[in-house]
Tab-separated table of C-alpha atoms and ligand atoms in Angstrom:
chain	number	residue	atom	x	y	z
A	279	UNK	CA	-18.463	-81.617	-8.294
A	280	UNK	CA	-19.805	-79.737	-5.844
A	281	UNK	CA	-20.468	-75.522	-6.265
A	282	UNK	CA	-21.416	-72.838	-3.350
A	283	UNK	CA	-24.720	-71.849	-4.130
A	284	UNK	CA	-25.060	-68.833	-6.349
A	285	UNK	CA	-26.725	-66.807	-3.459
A	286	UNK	CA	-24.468	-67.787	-1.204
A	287	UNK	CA	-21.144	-66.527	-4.210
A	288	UNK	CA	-23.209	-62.867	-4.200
A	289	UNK	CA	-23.551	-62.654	-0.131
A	290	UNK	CA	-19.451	-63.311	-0.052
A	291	UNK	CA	-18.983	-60.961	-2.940
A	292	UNK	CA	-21.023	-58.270	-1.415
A	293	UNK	CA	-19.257	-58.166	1.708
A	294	UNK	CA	-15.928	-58.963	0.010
A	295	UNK	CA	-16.031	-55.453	-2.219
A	296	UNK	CA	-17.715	-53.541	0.627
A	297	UNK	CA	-15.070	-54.294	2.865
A	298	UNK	CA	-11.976	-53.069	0.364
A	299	UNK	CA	-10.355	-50.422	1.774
A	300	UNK	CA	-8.458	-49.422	-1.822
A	301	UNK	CA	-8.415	-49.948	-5.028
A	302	UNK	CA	-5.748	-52.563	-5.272
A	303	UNK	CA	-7.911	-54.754	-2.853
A	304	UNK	CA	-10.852	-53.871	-4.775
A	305	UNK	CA	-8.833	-55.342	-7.637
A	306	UNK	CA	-8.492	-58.447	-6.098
A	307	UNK	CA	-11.924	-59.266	-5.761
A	308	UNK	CA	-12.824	-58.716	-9.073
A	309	UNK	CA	-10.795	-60.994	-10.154
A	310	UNK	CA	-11.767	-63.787	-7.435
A	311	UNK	CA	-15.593	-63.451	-8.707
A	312	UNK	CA	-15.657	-62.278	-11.977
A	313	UNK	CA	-12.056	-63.884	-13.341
A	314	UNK	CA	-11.286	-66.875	-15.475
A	315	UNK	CA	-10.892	-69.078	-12.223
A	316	UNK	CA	-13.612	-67.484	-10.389
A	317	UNK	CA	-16.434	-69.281	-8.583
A	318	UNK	CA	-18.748	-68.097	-10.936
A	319	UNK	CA	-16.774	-69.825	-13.676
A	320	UNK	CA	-16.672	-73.145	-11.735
A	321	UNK	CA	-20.995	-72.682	-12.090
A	322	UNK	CA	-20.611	-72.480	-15.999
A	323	UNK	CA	-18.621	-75.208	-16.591
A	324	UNK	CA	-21.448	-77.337	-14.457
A	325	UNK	CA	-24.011	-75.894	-16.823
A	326	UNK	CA	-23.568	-78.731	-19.419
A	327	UNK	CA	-24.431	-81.362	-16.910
A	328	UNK	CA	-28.119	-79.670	-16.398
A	329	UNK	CA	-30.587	-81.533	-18.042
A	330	UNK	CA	-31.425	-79.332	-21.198
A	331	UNK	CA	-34.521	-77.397	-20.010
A	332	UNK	CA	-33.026	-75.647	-17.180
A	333	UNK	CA	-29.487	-74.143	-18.943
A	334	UNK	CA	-30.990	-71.098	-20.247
A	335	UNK	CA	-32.567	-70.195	-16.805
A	336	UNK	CA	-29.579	-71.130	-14.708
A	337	UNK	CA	-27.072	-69.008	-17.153
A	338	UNK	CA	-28.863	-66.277	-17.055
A	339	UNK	CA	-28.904	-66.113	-13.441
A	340	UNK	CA	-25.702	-66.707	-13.682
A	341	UNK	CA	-24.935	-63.687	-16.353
A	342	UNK	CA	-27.369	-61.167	-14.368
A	343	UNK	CA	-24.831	-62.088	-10.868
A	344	UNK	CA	-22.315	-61.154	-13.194
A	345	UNK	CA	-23.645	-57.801	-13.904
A	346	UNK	CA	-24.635	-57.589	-9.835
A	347	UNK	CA	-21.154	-57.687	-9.179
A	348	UNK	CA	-19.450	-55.461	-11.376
A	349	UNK	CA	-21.925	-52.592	-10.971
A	350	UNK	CA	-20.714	-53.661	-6.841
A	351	UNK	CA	-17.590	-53.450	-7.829
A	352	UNK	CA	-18.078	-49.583	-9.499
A	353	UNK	CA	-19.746	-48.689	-7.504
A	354	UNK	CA	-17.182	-49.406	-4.756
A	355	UNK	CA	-14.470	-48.098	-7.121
A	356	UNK	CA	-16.197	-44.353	-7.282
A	357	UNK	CA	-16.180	-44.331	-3.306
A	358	UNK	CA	-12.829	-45.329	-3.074
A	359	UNK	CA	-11.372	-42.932	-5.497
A	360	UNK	CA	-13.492	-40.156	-3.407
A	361	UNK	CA	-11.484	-41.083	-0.558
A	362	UNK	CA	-8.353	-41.049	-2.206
A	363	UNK	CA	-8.767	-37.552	-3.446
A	364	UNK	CA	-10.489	-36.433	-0.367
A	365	UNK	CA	-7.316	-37.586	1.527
A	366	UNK	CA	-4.910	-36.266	-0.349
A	367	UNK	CA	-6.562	-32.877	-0.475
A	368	UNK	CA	-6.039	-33.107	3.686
A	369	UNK	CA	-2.687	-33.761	3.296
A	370	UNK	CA	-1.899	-31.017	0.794
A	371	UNK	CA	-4.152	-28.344	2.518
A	372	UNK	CA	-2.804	-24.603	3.146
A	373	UNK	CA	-2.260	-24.099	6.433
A	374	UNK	CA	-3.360	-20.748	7.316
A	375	UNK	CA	-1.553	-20.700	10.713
A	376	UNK	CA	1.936	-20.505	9.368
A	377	UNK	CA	3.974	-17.099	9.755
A	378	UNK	CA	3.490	-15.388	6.386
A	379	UNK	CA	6.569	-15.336	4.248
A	380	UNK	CA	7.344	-11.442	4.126
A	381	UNK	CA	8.913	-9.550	0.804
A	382	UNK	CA	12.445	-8.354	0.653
A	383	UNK	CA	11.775	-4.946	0.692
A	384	UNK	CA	14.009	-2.401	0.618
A	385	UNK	CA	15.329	0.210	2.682
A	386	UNK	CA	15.789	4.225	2.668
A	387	UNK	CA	19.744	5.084	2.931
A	388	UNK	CA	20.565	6.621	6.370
A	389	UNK	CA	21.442	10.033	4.384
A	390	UNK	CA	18.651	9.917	2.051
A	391	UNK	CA	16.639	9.718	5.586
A	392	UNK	CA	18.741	12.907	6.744
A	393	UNK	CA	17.956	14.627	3.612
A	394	UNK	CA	14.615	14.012	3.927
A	395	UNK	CA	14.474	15.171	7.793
A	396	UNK	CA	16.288	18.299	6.907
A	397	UNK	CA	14.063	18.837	3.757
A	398	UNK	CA	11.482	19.196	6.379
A	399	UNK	CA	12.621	21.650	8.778
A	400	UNK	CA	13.629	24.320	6.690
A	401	UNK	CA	11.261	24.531	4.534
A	402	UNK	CA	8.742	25.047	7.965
A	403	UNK	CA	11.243	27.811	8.557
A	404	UNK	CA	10.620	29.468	5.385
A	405	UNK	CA	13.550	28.551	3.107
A	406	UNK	CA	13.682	27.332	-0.259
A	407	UNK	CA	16.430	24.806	-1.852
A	408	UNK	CA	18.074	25.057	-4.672
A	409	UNK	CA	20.482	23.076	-6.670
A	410	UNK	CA	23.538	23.596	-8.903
A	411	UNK	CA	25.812	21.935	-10.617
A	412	UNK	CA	28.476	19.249	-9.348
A	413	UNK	CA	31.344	20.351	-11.921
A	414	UNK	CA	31.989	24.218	-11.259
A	415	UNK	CA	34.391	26.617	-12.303
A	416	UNK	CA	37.422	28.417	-10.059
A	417	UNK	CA	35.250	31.511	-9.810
A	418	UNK	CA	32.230	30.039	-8.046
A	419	UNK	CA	33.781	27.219	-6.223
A	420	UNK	CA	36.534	29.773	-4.964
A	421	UNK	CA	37.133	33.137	-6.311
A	422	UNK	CA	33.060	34.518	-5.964
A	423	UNK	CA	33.616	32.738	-1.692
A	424	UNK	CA	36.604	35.236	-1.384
A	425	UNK	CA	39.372	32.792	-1.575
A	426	UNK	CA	41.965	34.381	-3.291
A	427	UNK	CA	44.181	32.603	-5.563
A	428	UNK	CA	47.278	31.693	-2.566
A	429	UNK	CA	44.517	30.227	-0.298
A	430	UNK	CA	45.376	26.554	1.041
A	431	UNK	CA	41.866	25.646	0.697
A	432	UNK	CA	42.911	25.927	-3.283
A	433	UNK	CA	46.327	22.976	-3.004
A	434	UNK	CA	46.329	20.806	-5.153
A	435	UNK	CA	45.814	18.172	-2.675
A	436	UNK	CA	42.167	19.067	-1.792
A	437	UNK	CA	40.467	19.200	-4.946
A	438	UNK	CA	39.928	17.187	-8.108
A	439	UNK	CA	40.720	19.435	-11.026
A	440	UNK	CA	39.938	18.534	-14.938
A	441	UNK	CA	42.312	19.421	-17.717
A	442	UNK	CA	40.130	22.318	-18.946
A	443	UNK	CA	40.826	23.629	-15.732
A	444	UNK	CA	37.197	22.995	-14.437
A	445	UNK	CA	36.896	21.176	-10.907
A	446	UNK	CA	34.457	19.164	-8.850
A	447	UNK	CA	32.852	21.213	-5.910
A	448	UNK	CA	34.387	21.106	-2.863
A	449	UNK	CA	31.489	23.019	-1.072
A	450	UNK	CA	28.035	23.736	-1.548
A	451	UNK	CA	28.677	27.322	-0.918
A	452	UNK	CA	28.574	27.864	-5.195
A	453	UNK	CA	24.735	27.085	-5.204
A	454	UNK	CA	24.691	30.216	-2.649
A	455	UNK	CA	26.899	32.293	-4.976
A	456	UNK	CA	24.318	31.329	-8.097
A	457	UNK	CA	21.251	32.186	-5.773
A	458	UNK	CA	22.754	35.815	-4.419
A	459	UNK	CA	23.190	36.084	-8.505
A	460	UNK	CA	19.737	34.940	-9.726
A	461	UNK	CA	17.349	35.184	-6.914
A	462	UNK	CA	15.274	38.573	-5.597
A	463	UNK	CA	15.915	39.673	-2.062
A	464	UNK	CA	15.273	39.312	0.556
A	465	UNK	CA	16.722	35.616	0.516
A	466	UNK	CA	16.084	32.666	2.435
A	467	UNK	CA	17.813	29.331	0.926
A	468	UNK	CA	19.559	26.077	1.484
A	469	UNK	CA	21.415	23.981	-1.058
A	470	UNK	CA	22.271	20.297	-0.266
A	471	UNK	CA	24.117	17.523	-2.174
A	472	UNK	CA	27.228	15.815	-2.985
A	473	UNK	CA	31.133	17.541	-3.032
A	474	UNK	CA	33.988	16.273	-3.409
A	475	UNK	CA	37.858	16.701	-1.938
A	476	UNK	CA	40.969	14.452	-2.177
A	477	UNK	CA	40.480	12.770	1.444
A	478	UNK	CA	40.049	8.755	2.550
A	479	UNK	CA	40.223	8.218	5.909
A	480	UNK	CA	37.818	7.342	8.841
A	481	UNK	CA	35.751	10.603	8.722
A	482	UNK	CA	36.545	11.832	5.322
A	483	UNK	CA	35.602	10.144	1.925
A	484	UNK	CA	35.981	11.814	-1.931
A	485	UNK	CA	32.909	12.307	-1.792
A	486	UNK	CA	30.397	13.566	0.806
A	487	UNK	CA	27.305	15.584	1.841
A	488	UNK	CA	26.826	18.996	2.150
A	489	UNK	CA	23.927	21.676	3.317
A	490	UNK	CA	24.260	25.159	2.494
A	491	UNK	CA	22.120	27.709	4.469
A	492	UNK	CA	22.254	31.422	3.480
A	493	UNK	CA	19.863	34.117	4.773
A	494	UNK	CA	19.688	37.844	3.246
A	495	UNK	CA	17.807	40.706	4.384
A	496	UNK	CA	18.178	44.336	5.679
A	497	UNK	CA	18.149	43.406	9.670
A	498	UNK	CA	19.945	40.168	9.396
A	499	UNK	CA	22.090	39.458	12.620
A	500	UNK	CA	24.298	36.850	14.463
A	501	UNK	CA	20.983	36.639	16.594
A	502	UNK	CA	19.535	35.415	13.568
A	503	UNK	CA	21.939	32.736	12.832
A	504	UNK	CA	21.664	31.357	16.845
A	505	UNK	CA	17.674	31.555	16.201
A	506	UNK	CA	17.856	29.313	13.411
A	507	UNK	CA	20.695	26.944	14.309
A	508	UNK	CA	19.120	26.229	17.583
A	509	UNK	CA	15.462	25.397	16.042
A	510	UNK	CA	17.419	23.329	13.139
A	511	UNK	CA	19.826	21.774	15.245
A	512	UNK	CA	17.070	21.182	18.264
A	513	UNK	CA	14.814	19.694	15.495
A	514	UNK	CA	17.037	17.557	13.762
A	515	UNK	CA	18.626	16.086	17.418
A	516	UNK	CA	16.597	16.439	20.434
A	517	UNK	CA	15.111	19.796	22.214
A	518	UNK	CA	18.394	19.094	25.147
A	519	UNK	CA	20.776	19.848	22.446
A	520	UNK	CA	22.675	23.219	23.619
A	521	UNK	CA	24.850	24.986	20.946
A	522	UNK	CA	27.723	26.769	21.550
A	523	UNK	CA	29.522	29.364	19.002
A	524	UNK	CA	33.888	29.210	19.408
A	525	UNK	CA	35.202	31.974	17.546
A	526	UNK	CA	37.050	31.484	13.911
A	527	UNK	CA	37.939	31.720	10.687
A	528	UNK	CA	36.716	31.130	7.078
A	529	UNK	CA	37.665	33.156	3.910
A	530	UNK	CA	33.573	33.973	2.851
A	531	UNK	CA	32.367	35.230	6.324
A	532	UNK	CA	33.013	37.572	8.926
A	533	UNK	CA	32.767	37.144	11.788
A	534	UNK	CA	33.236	33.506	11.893
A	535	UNK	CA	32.261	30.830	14.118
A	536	UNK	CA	32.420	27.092	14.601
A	537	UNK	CA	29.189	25.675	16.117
A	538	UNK	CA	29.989	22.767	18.896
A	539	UNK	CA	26.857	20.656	20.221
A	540	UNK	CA	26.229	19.276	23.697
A	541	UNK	CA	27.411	15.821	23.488
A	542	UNK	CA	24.360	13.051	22.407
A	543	UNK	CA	25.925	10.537	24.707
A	544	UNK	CA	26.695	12.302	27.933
A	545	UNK	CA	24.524	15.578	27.372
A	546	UNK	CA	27.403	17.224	28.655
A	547	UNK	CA	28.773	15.745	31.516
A	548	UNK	CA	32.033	14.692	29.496
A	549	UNK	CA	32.725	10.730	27.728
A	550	UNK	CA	34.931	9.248	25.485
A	551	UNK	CA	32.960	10.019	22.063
A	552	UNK	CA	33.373	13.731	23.223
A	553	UNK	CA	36.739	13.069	24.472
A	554	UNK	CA	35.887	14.206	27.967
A	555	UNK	CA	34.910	17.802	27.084
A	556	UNK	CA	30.820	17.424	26.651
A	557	UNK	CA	30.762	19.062	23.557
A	558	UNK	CA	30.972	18.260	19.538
A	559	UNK	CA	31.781	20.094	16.787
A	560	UNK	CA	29.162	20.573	14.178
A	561	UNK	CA	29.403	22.654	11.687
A	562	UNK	CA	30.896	26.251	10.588
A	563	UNK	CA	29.224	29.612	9.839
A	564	UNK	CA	29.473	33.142	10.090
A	565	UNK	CA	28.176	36.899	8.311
A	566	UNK	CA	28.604	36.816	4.643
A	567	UNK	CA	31.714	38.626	4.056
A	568	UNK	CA	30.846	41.896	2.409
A	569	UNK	CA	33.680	41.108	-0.361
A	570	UNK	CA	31.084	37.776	-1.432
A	571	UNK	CA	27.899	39.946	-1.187
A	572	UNK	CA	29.310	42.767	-3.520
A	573	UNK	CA	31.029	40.198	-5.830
A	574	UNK	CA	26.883	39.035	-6.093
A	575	UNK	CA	26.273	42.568	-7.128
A	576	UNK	CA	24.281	43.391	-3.536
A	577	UNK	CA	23.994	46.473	-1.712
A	578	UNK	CA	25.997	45.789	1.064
A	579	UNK	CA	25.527	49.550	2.842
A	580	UNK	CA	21.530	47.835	2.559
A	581	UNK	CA	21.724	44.312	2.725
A	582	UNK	CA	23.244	41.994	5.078
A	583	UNK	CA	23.504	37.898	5.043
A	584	UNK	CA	24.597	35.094	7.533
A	585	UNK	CA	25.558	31.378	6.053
A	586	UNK	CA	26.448	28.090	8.119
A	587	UNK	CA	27.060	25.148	6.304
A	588	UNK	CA	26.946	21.441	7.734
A	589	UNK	CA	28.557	18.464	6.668
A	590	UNK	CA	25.048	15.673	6.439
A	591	UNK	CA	27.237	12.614	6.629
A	592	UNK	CA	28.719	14.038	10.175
A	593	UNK	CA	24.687	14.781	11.102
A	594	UNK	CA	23.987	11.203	9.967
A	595	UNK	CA	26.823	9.535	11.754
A	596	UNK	CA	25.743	11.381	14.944
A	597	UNK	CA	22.344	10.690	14.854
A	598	UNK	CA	22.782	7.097	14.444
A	599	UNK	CA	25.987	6.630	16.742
A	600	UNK	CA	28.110	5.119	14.028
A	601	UNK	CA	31.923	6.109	14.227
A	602	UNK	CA	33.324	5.188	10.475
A	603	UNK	CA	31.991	7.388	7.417
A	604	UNK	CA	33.089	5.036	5.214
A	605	UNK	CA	30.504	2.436	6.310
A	606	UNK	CA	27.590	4.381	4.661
A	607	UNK	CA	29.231	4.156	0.865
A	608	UNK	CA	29.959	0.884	0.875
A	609	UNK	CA	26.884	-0.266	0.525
A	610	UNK	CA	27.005	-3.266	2.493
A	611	UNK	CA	23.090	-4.732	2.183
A	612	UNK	CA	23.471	-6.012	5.906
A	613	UNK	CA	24.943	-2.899	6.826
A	614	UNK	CA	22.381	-0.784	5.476
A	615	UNK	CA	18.763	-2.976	6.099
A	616	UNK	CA	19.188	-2.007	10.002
A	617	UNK	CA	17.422	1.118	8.720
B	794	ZN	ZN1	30.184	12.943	25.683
């Protein structure tokens, strides 16, 4: 029987393992040199027919090309599992040119923004805010604003009344009645937050915004009031903004006026938000009637007082030129993240 020589098995094993590309092929060829049927194998079976002297030599020749290969074959096995790793790293790698993913952050409510934006200018003017309570009684919510008992503003149909004859405020003129009360004069102060009347429609809701300006001091005038509507009303909108005062009527001031902006849109020249007449109405104010000032306890021969106050939600829907009031308590997320 006839064998490859055993240099010539260890050149063809050499190449064999160096020329695996992974480790399945690299299986392979262990098995073709160092397995049971191996060419190796077919050299130790031919040992016996070697005359006696020469077995040991020839096996271990044969043993020591046995231990050639397999250290061949390890060492082939370590650079192919380097690969491996190496190219499955590359395929899992970070890209760092991808878009980052960004957080869902959220988003400050379009009144909470007014709030904040009125916060600012009045308190560069020089007045201080104040707070009161939500649930009031008759006398501060109507009797202390000179609204006498047979006053509409009092039906039944505009405000939410509890059995102990308590009520939810329908204005944030109480806070002004508590200040006059508590506060030293002269007086500079605005009250803002939530009242409540029996409404639902597209620009009323139960419950909405308020701000509450009142100013007391000896030389107080209706000059006084334009001053600081204009620079409020210029500050919050833009400097174009004209005001204009229309004569009227409200049970806690006198005289009384209702305050009408140049429209945003047409600045005047007429449109259909202003219904063709350039102008919008904004908010209501007047001289504190002296029947509210002496019902606070203040001088009135001495003292003197103007108070406007503004409905926020209306600012807020003007500002951002949204028509329904409704939109900004129903807290629609897709609504409210254009903000
Ligand atoms: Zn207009």
């Amino acid at each position: 029987m006839t064998t490859l020589p055993l240099e010539e098995i260890l050149k063809q094993a050499k190449s064999a393992i160096e020329s695996t590309v992974d480790l399945k092929s690299l299986e392979d060829c262990r098995v073709r040199y160092l397995g049971k049927k191996a060419l190796l194998s077919e050299h130790l079976k031919t040992l016996g027919q070697l005359p006696v002297e020469k077995r040991p030599v020839v096996g271990q020749q044969i043993n020591e090309m046995k231990q050639t290969i397999q250290h061949l074959i390890e060492k082939q096995a370590d650079v192919l599992t380097q690969k491996k790793i190496t190219a499955e790293l590359a395929k899992e790698s970070i890209d760092i040119t991808l878009p980052g993913r960004s957080l869902n952050s959220g988003s400050i409510h379009p009144i909470t923004h007014t709030c904040n934006t009125l916060r600012d200018i009045f308190t560069q003017m020089g007045f201080i805010f104040m707070e009161g309570p939500e649930i009031e009684d008759d006398n501060h919510n109507f009797t202390a604003l000179n609204i006498p008992p047979f006053h509409p503003a009092r039906a039944m149909q505009d405000t939410f009344y509890f059995p102990n004859g308590t009520l939810l405020r329908t204005q944030t003129s109480t806070v002004q009645i508590r200040a006059m009360k508590t506060m030293p004069l002269p007086l500079r102060m605005v009250a803002m937050g939530r009242v409540y009347r029996r409404d639902f429609d597209l620009t009323h809701t139960p419950m909405f915004h308020q701000l509450e300006c009142l100013m007391i001091d000896e030389t107080v005038s209706f000059a006084n009031l334009k001053g600081v509507l204009t620079q409020f009303l210029q500050a919050f909108f833009t400097l174009k903004t004209a005001i204009r005062f229309r004569p009227s009527y409200f049970p806690f001031t006198e005289p009384s006026a209702e305050v009408d902006i140049s429209c945003l849109n047409c600045e005047g020249k007429g449109c259909r938000i202003c219904k063709q007449s350039g102008w919008l109405e904004i908010l209501g104010c007047g001289m504190v009637h002296p029947n509210v000032l002496k019902g606070a306890h203040i001088d009135t021969k001495r003292y003197r007082g103007f108070a406007f106050g503004v409905g926020i939600d209306r600012l807020t829907l003007l500002k951002y030129g949204m028509s329904d009031l409704r939109t900004l308590f129903e807290n629609d997320l897709r609504f409210l993240q254009q903000f």
